[in-house]
mmCIF file of C-alpha atoms in Angstrom:
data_model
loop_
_atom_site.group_PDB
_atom_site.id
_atom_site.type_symbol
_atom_site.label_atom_id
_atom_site.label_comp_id
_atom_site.label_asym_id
_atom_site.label_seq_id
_atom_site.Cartn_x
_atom_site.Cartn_y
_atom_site.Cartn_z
ATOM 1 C CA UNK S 264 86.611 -31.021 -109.113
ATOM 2 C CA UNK S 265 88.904 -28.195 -110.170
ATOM 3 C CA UNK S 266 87.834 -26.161 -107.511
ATOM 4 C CA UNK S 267 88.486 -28.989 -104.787
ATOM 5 C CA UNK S 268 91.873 -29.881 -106.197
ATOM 6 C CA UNK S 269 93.206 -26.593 -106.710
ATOM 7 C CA UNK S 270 91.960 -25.368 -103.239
ATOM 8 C CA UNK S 271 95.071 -23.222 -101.404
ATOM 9 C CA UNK S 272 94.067 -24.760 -98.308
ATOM 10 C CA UNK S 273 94.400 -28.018 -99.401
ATOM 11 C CA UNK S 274 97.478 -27.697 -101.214
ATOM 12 C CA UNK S 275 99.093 -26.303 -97.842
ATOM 13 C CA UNK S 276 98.017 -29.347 -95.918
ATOM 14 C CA UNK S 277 99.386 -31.930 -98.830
ATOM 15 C CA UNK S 278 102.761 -28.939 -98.434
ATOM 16 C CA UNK S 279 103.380 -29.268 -94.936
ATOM 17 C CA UNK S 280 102.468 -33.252 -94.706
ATOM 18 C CA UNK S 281 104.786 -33.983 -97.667
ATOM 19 C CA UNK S 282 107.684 -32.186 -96.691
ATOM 20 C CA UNK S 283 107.176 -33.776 -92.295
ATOM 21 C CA UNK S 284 107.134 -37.098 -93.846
ATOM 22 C CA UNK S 285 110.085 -36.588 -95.589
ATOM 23 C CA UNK S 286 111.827 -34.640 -92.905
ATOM 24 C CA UNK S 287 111.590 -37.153 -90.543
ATOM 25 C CA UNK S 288 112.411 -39.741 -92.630
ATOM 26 C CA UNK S 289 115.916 -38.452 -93.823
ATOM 27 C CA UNK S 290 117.166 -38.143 -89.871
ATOM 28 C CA UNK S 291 117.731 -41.476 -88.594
ATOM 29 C CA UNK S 292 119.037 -42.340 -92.068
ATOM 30 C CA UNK S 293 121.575 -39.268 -92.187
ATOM 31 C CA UNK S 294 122.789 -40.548 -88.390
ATOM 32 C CA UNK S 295 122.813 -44.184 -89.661
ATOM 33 C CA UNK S 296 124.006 -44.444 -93.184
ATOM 34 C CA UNK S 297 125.624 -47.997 -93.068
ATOM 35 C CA UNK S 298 121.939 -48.831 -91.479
ATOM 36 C CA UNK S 299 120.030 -47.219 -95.058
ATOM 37 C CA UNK S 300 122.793 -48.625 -97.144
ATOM 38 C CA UNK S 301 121.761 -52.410 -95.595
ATOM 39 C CA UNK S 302 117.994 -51.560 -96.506
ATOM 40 C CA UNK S 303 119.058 -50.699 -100.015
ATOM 41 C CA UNK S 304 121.072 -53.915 -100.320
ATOM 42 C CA UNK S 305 118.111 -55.939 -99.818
ATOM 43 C CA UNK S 306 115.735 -54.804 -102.608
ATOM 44 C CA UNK S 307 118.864 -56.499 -104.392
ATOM 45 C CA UNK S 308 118.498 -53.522 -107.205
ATOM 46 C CA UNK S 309 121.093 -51.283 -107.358
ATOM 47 C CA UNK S 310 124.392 -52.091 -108.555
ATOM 48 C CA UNK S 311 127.594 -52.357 -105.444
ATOM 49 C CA UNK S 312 129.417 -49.121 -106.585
ATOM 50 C CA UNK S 313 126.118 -47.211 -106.315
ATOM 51 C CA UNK S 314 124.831 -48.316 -102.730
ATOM 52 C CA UNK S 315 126.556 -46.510 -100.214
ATOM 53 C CA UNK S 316 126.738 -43.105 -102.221
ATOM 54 C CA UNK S 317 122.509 -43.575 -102.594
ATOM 55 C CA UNK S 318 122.650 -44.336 -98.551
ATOM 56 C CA UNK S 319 124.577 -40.669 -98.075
ATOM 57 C CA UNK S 320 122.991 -38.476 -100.349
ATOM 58 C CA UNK S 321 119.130 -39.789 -100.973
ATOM 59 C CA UNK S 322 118.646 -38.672 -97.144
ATOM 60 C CA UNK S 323 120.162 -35.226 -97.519
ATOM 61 C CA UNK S 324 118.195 -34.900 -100.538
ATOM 62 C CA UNK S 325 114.939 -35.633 -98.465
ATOM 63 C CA UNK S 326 115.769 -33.389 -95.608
ATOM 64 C CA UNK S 327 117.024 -30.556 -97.738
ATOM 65 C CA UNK S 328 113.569 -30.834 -100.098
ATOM 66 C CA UNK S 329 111.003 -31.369 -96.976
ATOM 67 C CA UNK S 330 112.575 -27.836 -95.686
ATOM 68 C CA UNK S 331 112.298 -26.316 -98.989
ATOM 69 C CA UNK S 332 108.719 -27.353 -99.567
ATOM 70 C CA UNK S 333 107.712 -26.225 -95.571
ATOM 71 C CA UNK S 334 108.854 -23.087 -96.381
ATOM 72 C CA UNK S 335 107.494 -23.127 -99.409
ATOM 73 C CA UNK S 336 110.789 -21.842 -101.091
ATOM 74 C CA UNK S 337 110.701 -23.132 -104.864
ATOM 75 C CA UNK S 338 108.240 -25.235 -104.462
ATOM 76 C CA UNK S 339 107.646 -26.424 -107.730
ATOM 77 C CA UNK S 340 111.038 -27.382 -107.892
ATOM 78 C CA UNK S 341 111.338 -29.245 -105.309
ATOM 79 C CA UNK S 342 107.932 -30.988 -105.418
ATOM 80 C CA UNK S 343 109.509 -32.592 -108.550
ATOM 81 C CA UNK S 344 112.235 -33.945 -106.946
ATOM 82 C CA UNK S 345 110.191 -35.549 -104.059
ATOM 83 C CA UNK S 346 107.942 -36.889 -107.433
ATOM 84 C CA UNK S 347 110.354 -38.354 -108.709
ATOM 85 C CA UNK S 348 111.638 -39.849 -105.342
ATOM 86 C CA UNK S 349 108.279 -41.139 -104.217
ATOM 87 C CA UNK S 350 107.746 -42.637 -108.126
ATOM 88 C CA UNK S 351 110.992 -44.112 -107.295
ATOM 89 C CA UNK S 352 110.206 -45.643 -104.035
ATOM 90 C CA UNK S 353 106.555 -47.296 -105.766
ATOM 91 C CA UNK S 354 108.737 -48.881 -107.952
ATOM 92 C CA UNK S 355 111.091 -50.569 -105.657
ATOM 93 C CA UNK S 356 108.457 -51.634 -103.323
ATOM 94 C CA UNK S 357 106.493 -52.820 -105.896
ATOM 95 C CA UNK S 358 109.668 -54.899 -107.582
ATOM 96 C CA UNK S 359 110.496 -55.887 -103.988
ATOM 97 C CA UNK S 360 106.534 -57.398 -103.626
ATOM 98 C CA UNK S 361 106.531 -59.303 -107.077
ATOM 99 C CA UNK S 362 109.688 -60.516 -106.136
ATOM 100 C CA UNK S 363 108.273 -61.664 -102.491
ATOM 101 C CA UNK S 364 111.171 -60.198 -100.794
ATOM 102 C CA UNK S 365 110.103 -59.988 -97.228
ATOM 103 C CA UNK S 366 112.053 -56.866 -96.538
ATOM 104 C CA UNK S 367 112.183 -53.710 -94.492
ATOM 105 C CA UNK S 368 111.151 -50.984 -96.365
ATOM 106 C CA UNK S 369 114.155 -48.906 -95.643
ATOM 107 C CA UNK S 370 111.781 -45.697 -95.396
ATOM 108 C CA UNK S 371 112.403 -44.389 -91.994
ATOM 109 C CA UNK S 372 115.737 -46.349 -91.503
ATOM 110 C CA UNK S 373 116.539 -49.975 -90.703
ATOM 111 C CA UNK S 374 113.372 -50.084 -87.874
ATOM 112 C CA UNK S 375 110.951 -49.081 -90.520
ATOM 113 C CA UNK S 376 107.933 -51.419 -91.735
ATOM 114 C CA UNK S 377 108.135 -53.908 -93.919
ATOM 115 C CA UNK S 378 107.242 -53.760 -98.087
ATOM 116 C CA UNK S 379 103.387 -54.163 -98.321
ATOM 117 C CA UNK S 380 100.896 -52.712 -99.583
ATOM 118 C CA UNK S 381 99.855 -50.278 -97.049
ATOM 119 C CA UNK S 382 103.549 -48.952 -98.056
ATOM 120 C CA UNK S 383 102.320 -48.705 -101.564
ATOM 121 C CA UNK S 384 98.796 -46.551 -100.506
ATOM 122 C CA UNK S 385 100.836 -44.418 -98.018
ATOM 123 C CA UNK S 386 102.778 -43.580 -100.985
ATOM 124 C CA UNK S 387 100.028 -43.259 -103.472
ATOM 125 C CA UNK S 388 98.689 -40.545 -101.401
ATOM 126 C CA UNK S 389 101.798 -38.762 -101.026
ATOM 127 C CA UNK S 390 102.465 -38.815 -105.021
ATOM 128 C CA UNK S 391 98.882 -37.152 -105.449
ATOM 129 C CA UNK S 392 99.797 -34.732 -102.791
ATOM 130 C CA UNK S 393 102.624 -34.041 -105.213
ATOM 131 C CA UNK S 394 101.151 -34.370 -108.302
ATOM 132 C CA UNK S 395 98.262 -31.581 -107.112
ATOM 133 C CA UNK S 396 101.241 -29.267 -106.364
ATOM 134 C CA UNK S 397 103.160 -29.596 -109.185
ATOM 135 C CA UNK S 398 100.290 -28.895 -110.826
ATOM 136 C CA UNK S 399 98.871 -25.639 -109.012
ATOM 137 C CA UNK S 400 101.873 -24.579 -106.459
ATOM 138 C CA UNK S 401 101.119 -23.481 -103.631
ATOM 139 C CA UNK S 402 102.210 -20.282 -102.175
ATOM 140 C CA UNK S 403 100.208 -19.610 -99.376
ATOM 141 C CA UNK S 404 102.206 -19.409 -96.339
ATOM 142 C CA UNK S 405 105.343 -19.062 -97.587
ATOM 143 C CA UNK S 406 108.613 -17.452 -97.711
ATOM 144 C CA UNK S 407 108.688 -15.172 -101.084
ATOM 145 C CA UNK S 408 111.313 -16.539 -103.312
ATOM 146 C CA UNK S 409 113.850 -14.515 -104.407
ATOM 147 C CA UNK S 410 114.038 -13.573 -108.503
ATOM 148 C CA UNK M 12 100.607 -22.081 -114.440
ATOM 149 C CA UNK M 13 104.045 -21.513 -112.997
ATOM 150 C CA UNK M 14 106.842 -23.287 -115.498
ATOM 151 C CA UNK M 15 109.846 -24.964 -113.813
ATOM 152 C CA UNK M 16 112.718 -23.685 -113.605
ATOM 153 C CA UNK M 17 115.330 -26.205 -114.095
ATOM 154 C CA UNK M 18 118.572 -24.969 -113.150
ATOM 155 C CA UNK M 19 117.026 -24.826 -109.871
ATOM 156 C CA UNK M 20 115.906 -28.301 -109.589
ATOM 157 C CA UNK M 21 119.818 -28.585 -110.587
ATOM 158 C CA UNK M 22 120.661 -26.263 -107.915
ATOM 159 C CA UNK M 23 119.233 -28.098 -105.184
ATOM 160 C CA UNK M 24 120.156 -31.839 -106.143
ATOM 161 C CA UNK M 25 123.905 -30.546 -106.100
ATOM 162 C CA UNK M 26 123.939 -28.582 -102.907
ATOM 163 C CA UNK M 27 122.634 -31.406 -101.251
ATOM 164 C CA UNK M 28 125.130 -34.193 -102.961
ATOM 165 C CA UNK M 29 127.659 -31.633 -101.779
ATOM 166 C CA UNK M 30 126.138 -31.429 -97.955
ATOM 167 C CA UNK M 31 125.967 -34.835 -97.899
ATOM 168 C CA UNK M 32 129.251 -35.693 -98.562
ATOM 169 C CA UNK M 33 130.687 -33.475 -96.403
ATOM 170 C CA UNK M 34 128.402 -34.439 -93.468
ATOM 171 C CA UNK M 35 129.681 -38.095 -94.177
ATOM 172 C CA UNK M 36 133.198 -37.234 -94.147
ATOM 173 C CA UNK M 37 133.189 -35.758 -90.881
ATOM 174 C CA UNK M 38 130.338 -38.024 -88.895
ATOM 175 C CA UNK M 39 131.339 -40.541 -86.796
ATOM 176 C CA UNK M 40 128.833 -43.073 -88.463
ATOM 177 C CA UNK M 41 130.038 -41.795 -92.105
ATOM 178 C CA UNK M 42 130.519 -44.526 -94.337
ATOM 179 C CA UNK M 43 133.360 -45.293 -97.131
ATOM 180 C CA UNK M 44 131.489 -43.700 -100.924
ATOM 181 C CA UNK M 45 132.072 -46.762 -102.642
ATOM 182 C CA UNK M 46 131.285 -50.430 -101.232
ATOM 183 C CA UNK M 47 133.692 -52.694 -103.344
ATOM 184 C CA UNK M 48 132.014 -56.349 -102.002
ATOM 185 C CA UNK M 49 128.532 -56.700 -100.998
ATOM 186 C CA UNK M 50 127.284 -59.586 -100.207
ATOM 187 C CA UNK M 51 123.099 -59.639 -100.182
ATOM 188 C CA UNK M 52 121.978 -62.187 -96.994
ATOM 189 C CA UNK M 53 118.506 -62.874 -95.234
ATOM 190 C CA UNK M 54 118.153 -64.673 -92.434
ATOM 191 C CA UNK M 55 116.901 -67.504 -94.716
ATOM 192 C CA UNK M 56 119.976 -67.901 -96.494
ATOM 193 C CA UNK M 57 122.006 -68.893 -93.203
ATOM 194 C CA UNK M 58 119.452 -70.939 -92.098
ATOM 195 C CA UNK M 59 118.367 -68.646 -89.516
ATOM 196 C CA UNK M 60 115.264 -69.800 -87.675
ATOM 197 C CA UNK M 61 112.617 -67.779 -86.650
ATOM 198 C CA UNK M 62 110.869 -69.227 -83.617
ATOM 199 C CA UNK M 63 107.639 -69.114 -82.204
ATOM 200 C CA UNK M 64 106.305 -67.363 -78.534
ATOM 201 C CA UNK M 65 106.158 -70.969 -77.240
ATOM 202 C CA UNK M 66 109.148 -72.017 -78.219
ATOM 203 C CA UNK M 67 110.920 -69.304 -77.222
ATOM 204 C CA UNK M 68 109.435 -69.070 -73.655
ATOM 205 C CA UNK M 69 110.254 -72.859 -73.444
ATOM 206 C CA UNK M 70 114.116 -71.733 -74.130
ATOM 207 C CA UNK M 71 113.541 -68.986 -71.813
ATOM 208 C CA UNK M 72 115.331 -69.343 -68.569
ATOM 209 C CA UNK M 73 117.762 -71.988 -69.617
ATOM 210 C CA UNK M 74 121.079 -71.083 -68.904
ATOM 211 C CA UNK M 75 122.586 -71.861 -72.365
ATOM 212 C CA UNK M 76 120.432 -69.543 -73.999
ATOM 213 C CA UNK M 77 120.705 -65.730 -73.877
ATOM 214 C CA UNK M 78 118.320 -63.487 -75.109
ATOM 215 C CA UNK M 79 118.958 -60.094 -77.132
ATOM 216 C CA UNK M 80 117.226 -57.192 -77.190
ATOM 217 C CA UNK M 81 118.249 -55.456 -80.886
ATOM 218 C CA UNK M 82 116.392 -52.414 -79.675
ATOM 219 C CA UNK M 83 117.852 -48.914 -78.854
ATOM 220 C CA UNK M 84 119.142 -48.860 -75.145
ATOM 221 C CA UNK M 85 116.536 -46.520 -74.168
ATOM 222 C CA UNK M 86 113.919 -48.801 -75.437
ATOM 223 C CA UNK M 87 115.168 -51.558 -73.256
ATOM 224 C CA UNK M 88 115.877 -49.495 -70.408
ATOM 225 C CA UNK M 89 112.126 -48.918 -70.418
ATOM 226 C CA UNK M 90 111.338 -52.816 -69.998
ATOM 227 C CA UNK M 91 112.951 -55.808 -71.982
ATOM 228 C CA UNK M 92 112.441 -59.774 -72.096
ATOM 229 C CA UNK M 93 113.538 -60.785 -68.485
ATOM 230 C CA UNK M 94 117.192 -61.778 -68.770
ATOM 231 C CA UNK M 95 118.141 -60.393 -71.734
ATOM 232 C CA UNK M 96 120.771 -58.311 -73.423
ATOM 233 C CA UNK M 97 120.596 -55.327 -75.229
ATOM 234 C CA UNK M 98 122.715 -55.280 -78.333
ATOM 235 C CA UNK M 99 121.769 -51.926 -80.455
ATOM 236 C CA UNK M 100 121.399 -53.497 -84.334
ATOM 237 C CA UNK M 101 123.165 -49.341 -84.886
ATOM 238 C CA UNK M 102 125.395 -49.782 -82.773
ATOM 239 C CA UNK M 103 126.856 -52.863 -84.368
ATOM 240 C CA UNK M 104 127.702 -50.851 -87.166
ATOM 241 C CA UNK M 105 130.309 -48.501 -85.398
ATOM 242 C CA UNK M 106 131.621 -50.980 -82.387
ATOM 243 C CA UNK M 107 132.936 -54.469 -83.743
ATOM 244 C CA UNK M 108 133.337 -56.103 -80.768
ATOM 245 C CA UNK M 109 129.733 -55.592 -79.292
ATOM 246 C CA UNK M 110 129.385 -59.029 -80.955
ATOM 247 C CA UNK M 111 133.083 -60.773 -81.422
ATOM 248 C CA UNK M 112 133.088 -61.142 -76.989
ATOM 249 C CA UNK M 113 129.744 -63.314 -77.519
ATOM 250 C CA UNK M 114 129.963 -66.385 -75.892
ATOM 251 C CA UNK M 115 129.863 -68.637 -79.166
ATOM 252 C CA UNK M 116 128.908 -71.906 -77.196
ATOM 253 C CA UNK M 117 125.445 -70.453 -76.411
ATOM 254 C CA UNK M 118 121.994 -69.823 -78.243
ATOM 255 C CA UNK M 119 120.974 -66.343 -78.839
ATOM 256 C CA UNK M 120 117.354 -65.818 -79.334
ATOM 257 C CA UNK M 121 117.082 -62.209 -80.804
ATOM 258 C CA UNK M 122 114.116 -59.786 -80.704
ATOM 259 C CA UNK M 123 112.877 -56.286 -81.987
ATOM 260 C CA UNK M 124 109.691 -54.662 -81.468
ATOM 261 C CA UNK M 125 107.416 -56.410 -83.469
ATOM 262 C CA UNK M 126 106.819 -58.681 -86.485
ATOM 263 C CA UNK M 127 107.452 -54.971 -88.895
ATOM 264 C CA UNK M 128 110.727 -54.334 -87.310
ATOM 265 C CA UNK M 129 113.738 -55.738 -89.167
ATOM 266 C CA UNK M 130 116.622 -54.933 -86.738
ATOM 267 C CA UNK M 131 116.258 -58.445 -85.299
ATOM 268 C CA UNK M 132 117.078 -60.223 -88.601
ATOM 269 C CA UNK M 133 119.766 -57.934 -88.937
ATOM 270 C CA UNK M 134 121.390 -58.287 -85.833
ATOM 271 C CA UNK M 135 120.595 -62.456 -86.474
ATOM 272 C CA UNK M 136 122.617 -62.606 -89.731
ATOM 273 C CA UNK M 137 125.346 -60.037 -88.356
ATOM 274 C CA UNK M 138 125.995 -62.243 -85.338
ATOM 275 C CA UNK M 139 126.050 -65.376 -87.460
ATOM 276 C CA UNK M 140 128.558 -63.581 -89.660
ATOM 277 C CA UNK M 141 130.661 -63.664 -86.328
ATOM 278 C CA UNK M 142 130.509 -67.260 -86.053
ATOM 279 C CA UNK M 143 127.409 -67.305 -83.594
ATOM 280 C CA UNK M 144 125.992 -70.249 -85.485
ATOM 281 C CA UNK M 145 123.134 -70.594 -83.159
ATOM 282 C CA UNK M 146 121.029 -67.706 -83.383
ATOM 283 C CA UNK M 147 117.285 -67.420 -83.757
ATOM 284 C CA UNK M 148 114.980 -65.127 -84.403
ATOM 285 C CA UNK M 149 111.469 -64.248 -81.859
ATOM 286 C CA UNK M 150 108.803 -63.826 -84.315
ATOM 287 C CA UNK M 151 106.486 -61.088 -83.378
ATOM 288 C CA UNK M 152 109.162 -59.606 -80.753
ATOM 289 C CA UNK M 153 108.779 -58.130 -77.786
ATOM 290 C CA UNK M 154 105.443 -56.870 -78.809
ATOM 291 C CA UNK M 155 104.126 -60.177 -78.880
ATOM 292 C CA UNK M 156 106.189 -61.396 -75.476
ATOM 293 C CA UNK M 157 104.793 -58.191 -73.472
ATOM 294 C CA UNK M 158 100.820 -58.819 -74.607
ATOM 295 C CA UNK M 159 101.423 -62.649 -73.284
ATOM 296 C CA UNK M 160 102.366 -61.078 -70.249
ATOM 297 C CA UNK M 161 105.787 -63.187 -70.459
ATOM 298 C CA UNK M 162 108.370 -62.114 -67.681
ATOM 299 C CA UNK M 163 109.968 -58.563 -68.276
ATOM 300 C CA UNK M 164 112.387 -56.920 -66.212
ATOM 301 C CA UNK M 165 113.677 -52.783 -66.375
ATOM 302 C CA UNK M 166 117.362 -54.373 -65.227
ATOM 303 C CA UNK M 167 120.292 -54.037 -67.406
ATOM 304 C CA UNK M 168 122.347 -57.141 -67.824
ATOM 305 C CA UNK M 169 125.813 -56.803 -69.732
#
């Protein structure tokens, strides 16, 4: 299992998936920040003073960590913020689903699905992804880092 | 095993706080850091209706009803509900009076893509925000309209 799990190959596709997904979903919400700040609203979570500064940096935070981790500069560094993130995310979808909000998910901006459970898989899979490279880096492919 | 180095993780959190805010200082769709008032809403709350493909081809055609496309332009420059307008849910956010010159006496129907896309309740409780009490909601949008084979049209009404 060790073997499978630790495989460079493997690592490098759950590397480069990881950081796409979370590339693409930090652009619309970096052009439309009033948009993200509407989908935050409505998991009806996070206190008033902290919405709109979430909506302007939680994108930027995506976009600069999905670059980091393509290059595979500091990965395990930034594989632990995306962890954290996508542990983040779990949680609100799951609050959001006990609650029965019916709600955009907010993931890929304001056109993005709705909370479900497919949401809840898609993000499973990334958190192994991430939990596999925390775990055992993964260096093939990348840009030496400096130090 | 590779240990984490922290100050790092540090590094990049801050460099990006710091790119973001400058990034929303200077972009024409920046927004203010702190939001004093919010006020949570669903289309439920105002009493918002969403309306089935039969009713809403039954409203379709009459003349006090107008129907709005929440899509991107380029999306309903492709093909759109026949008849209806194209209000951008984004571009609500930067141009207030996309909705204030809305004809208040009439009933909007609005639509997105599809059942998963959430601009249409948006743009719903934004224009009844504006005093466009009778608004409704396609269920299923224009997903739904197109695999009827409902009317559609590629022309742009204003």
């Amino acid at each position: 299992m060790k073997k499978i799990t630790s495989n460079e190959y493997l690592l490098l596709v759950f590397r480069i998936i990881i950081a796409c997904v979370f590339i693409l979903a930090s652009i619309q919400k970096i052009m439309y920040p009033a948009s993200f700040a509407n989908s935050i609203i409505n998991y009806r979570l996070v206190p008033d003073l902290l919405i709109n500064i979430l909506a302007v940096i939680l994108p930027w935070l995506e976009l600069i960590c999905g670059i980091l981790l393509l290059i595979g500069h500091q990965v395990k560094e930034t594989i632990l913020i995306i962890n954290i993130l996508l542990v983040s995310f779990l949680i609100l979808i799951f609050i959001a689903l006990l609650r029965g909000l019916d709600i955009s998910c907010g993931c890929f901006g304001a056109n993005s699905e709705m909370v479900g459970i497919r949401k809840i898989i898609e993000n499973s899979i990334l958190l192994l992804g991430g939990i596999l490279l925390q775990i055992y880096n993964s260096k093939k492919y990348s840009i030496n880092t400096i130090n | 095993m590779n240990k984490i180095n922290y100050n790092k993780v540090v590094y990049i959190v801050v460099i990006s706080i710091i790119i973001a805010i400058i990034y929303n200082h200077f972009s024409m769709t920046g927004i203010p850091l702190i939001k004093k008032k919010v006020v949570f809403v669903q289309p439920q709350n105002y009493n918002i209706e969403p309306i089935t493909l039969e009713t809403a081809f039954e409203m379709h055609g009459n003349d006090s009803v107008i129907f709005v496309d929440a899509r991107e332009n380029i999306e309903y420059k492709e093909d759109h509900i026949e008849g209806s307008i194209n209000i951008p849910y984004y571009d609500t956010l930067i141009k207030t009076d996309l909705i204030n010159t809305l004809d208040k006496s009439k009933k909007y129907v609005v639509y997105c893509d599809d059942e998963k896309c959430g601009l249409s309740k948006m743009l719903a409780v934004k224009m009844y925000e504006n005093n466009i009490k009778n608004v409704f909601i396609l269920t299923g949008g224009w997903q739904l309209w197109l695999s009827a084979e409902l009317p559609t049209s590629k022309e742009q009404l204003k």
